[in-house]
PDB file of C-alpha atoms in Angstrom:
ATOM      1  CA  MET A 141      56.106  21.207  73.817  1.00 37.00           C
ATOM      2  CA  PRO A 142      52.799  22.819  72.866  1.00 38.00           C
ATOM      3  CA  GLY A 143      49.779  21.036  74.231  1.00 38.00           C
ATOM      4  CA  TYR A 144      51.780  19.113  76.824  1.00 37.00           C
ATOM      5  CA  ILE A 145      50.424  19.344  80.372  1.00 39.00           C
ATOM      6  CA  MET A 146      52.979  18.837  83.103  1.00 42.00           C
ATOM      7  CA  PRO A 147      51.531  16.586  85.812  1.00 43.00           C
ATOM      8  CA  GLU A 148      50.850  18.106  89.194  1.00 47.00           C
ATOM      9  CA  PRO A 149      52.880  16.589  92.035  1.00 45.00           C
ATOM     10  CA  ASP A 150      50.616  15.044  94.659  1.00 46.00           C
ATOM     11  CA  ASP A 151      52.095  17.189  97.420  1.00 45.00           C
ATOM     12  CA  MET A 152      52.508  20.434  95.453  1.00 47.00           C
ATOM     13  CA  GLY A 153      50.846  22.765  97.930  1.00 49.00           C
ATOM     14  CA  PRO A 154      51.729  26.445  98.317  1.00 49.00           C
ATOM     15  CA  ASP A 155      54.752  25.632 100.515  1.00 50.00           C
ATOM     16  CA  ALA A 156      55.894  22.482  98.707  1.00 58.00           C
ATOM     17  CA  ALA A 157      58.981  22.399  96.508  1.00 69.00           C
ATOM     18  CA  ALA A 158      59.635  20.428  93.347  1.00 74.00           C
ATOM     19  CA  SER A 159      62.751  18.265  93.525  1.00 86.00           C
ATOM     20  CA  VAL A 160      64.877  19.133  90.490  1.00 90.00           C
ATOM     21  CA  GLU A 161      68.116  17.691  89.122  1.00 92.00           C
ATOM     22  CA  LEU A 162      70.343  19.928  86.994  1.00 95.00           C
ATOM     23  CA  ARG A 163      72.617  18.213  84.448  1.00 95.00           C
ATOM     24  CA  ALA A 164      75.274  19.471  82.035  1.00 95.00           C
ATOM     25  CA  GLU A 165      75.670  18.079  78.507  1.00 94.00           C
ATOM     26  CA  VAL A 166      78.025  18.787  75.620  1.00 94.00           C
ATOM     27  CA  GLN A 167      77.582  18.250  71.906  1.00 89.00           C
ATOM     28  CA  TYR A 168      80.396  16.403  70.128  1.00 76.00           C
ATOM     29  CA  ASP A 169      80.983  15.365  66.535  1.00 69.00           C
ATOM     30  CA  HIS A 170      81.092  11.560  66.671  1.00 68.00           C
ATOM     31  CA  GLY A 171      82.465  11.321  63.135  1.00 68.00           C
ATOM     32  CA  ASN A 172      80.890  12.076  59.754  1.00 70.00           C
ATOM     33  CA  HIS A 173      79.259  15.172  61.291  1.00 71.00           C
ATOM     34  CA  ARG A 174      77.018  13.039  63.517  1.00 72.00           C
ATOM     35  CA  TRP A 175      76.529  15.474  66.382  1.00 77.00           C
ATOM     36  CA  ARG A 176      74.891  14.268  69.578  1.00 83.00           C
ATOM     37  CA  TRP A 177      74.531  15.342  73.160  1.00 86.00           C
ATOM     38  CA  SER A 178      76.637  13.540  75.775  1.00 88.00           C
ATOM     39  CA  SER A 179      76.754  13.885  79.539  1.00 91.00           C
ATOM     40  CA  ALA A 180      79.374  16.257  80.921  1.00 92.00           C
ATOM     41  CA  GLY A 181      79.009  14.753  84.387  1.00 90.00           C
ATOM     42  CA  GLU A 182      82.734  14.055  84.749  1.00 90.00           C
ATOM     43  CA  LEU A 183      83.551  17.768  84.458  1.00 92.00           C
ATOM     44  CA  VAL A 184      80.348  19.264  85.859  1.00 94.00           C
ATOM     45  CA  PRO A 185      78.583  17.040  88.413  1.00 94.00           C
ATOM     46  CA  SER A 186      74.787  17.002  88.426  1.00 94.00           C
ATOM     47  CA  MET A 187      73.110  18.917  91.233  1.00 92.00           C
ATOM     48  CA  ARG A 188      69.810  18.364  93.064  1.00 91.00           C
ATOM     49  CA  GLU A 189      67.867  21.288  94.422  1.00 90.00           C
ATOM     50  CA  ALA A 190      64.365  22.161  95.592  1.00 88.00           C
ATOM     51  CA  ALA A 191      62.488  24.743  93.517  1.00 87.00           C
ATOM     52  CA  ARG A 192      59.503  26.469  95.135  1.00 83.00           C
ATOM     53  CA  THR A 193      58.597  28.778  92.257  1.00 85.00           C
ATOM     54  CA  PRO A 194      59.138  29.065  88.501  1.00 86.00           C
ATOM     55  CA  ARG A 195      61.538  31.934  89.271  1.00 90.00           C
ATOM     56  CA  ASP A 196      63.605  29.636  91.544  1.00 90.00           C
ATOM     57  CA  LEU A 197      63.963  27.198  88.659  1.00 91.00           C
ATOM     58  CA  GLN A 198      64.963  29.982  86.247  1.00 92.00           C
ATOM     59  CA  VAL A 199      67.631  31.246  88.663  1.00 94.00           C
ATOM     60  CA  MET A 200      68.968  27.712  89.227  1.00 94.00           C
ATOM     61  CA  LEU A 201      69.339  27.149  85.478  1.00 95.00           C
ATOM     62  CA  THR A 202      71.033  30.516  85.018  1.00 95.00           C
ATOM     63  CA  VAL A 203      73.574  30.084  87.826  1.00 96.00           C
ATOM     64  CA  TYR A 204      74.341  26.407  87.128  1.00 96.00           C
ATOM     65  CA  GLY A 205      74.540  27.219  83.391  1.00 96.00           C
ATOM     66  CA  ARG A 206      77.123  29.948  83.921  1.00 96.00           C
ATOM     67  CA  ILE A 207      79.239  27.723  86.162  1.00 96.00           C
ATOM     68  CA  ALA A 208      79.011  24.815  83.702  1.00 96.00           C
ATOM     69  CA  ALA A 209      79.933  27.040  80.749  1.00 96.00           C
ATOM     70  CA  ARG A 210      83.059  28.352  82.503  1.00 96.00           C
ATOM     71  CA  LEU A 211      84.191  24.805  83.333  1.00 95.00           C
ATOM     72  CA  LEU A 212      83.360  23.342  79.907  1.00 95.00           C
ATOM     73  CA  GLU A 213      84.866  26.110  77.792  1.00 92.00           C
ATOM     74  CA  LYS A 214      88.356  24.947  78.827  1.00 92.00           C
ATOM     75  CA  ASP A 215      87.867  21.957  76.479  1.00 90.00           C
ATOM     76  CA  LYS A 216      88.295  23.496  73.020  1.00 87.00           C
ATOM     77  CA  LEU A 217      86.424  20.547  71.431  1.00 85.00           C
ATOM     78  CA  VAL A 218      83.221  21.690  73.140  1.00 90.00           C
ATOM     79  CA  LEU A 219      81.413  23.893  70.620  1.00 90.00           C
ATOM     80  CA  ARG A 220      77.951  23.627  72.215  1.00 93.00           C
ATOM     81  CA  ALA A 221      76.838  22.927  75.763  1.00 95.00           C
ATOM     82  CA  ARG A 222      73.573  22.965  77.670  1.00 95.00           C
ATOM     83  CA  VAL A 223      72.242  22.466  81.126  1.00 95.00           C
ATOM     84  CA  THR A 224      68.895  20.794  81.648  1.00 93.00           C
ATOM     85  CA  ALA A 225      66.556  20.658  84.624  1.00 92.00           C
ATOM     86  CA  HIS A 226      64.669  17.426  85.298  1.00 89.00           C
ATOM     87  CA  TRP A 227      61.691  17.058  87.606  1.00 82.00           C
ATOM     88  CA  LEU A 228      62.586  13.977  89.652  1.00 78.00           C
ATOM     89  CA  PRO A 229      59.128  12.644  90.681  1.00 72.00           C
ATOM     90  CA  THR A 230      58.348  11.794  87.035  1.00 62.00           C
ATOM     91  CA  GLY A 231      61.605   9.976  86.447  1.00 57.00           C
ATOM     92  CA  GLY A 232      63.472  12.768  84.739  1.00 59.00           C
ATOM     93  CA  THR A 233      61.094  14.773  82.550  1.00 65.00           C
ATOM     94  CA  ALA A 234      62.991  17.805  81.238  1.00 68.00           C
ATOM     95  CA  ILE A 235      61.438  20.987  82.559  1.00 85.00           C
ATOM     96  CA  GLY A 236      64.093  23.472  81.559  1.00 92.00           C
ATOM     97  CA  SER A 237      67.119  24.062  79.379  1.00 94.00           C
ATOM     98  CA  TYR A 238      69.837  26.664  78.881  1.00 96.00           C
ATOM     99  CA  ASP A 239      71.952  26.322  75.713  1.00 96.00           C
ATOM    100  CA  TRP A 240      75.431  27.759  75.091  1.00 96.00           C
ATOM    101  CA  TYR A 241      77.685  27.932  72.019  1.00 95.00           C
ATOM    102  CA  ARG A 242      81.332  28.824  71.464  1.00 94.00           C
ATOM    103  CA  SER A 243      81.840  32.350  70.175  1.00 95.00           C
ATOM    104  CA  ALA A 244      84.124  32.584  67.131  1.00 93.00           C
ATOM    105  CA  GLU A 245      85.208  36.042  68.334  1.00 95.00           C
ATOM    106  CA  THR A 246      86.078  35.334  71.961  1.00 94.00           C
ATOM    107  CA  GLY A 247      86.474  31.550  72.055  1.00 93.00           C
ATOM    108  CA  ARG A 248      84.225  31.441  75.129  1.00 95.00           C
ATOM    109  CA  LEU A 249      80.907  29.673  75.586  1.00 96.00           C
ATOM    110  CA  ILE A 250      78.108  32.254  75.472  1.00 96.00           C
ATOM    111  CA  PRO A 251      74.321  31.861  75.879  1.00 97.00           C
ATOM    112  CA  ALA A 252      72.434  30.835  72.733  1.00 96.00           C
ATOM    113  CA  GLN A 253      69.185  32.194  74.244  1.00 93.00           C
ATOM    114  CA  GLU A 254      67.530  32.834  77.583  1.00 93.00           C
ATOM    115  CA  PRO A 255      66.848  29.731  79.707  1.00 93.00           C
ATOM    116  CA  TRP A 256      63.374  28.242  79.202  1.00 91.00           C
ATOM    117  CA  THR A 257      61.379  26.415  81.864  1.00 90.00           C
ATOM    118  CA  LEU A 258      58.070  24.643  82.327  1.00 86.00           C
ATOM    119  CA  TRP A 259      56.477  24.625  85.744  1.00 79.00           C
ATOM    120  CA  PRO A 260      54.231  21.695  86.765  1.00 66.00           C
ATOM    121  CA  GLY A 261      50.615  22.381  85.847  1.00 65.00           C
ATOM    122  CA  THR A 262      51.288  25.612  83.909  1.00 61.00           C
ATOM    123  CA  MET A 263      51.905  24.433  80.317  1.00 50.00           C
ATOM    124  CA  ARG A 264      48.697  23.840  78.395  1.00 40.00           C
TER     125      ARG A 264
END
């Protein structure tokens, strides 16, 4: 999101933590190759955590992403999955994502890339 400035939380002092919700989603073919993301909340419940640093957020996405991928790969219809981090004070603005895809060689969900994150006040 080039040019987007994440708002600063009012209480974001040096010891404050951003309240973050992590969610898992899967991509399904809804017929005629109309792929869309759907919540995977029934298999992988969302999780709320406090992140004090950008590194905390990166670690949360990595760990939750690996857990979600292991749970979701059991469903062979899941070809792509992702976990997203949402900053709760703004009503759910996405501040991070970690995408996974099913490997043709192993049949397992593997990372599509490294997780990306935005930290409040750092993206300009």
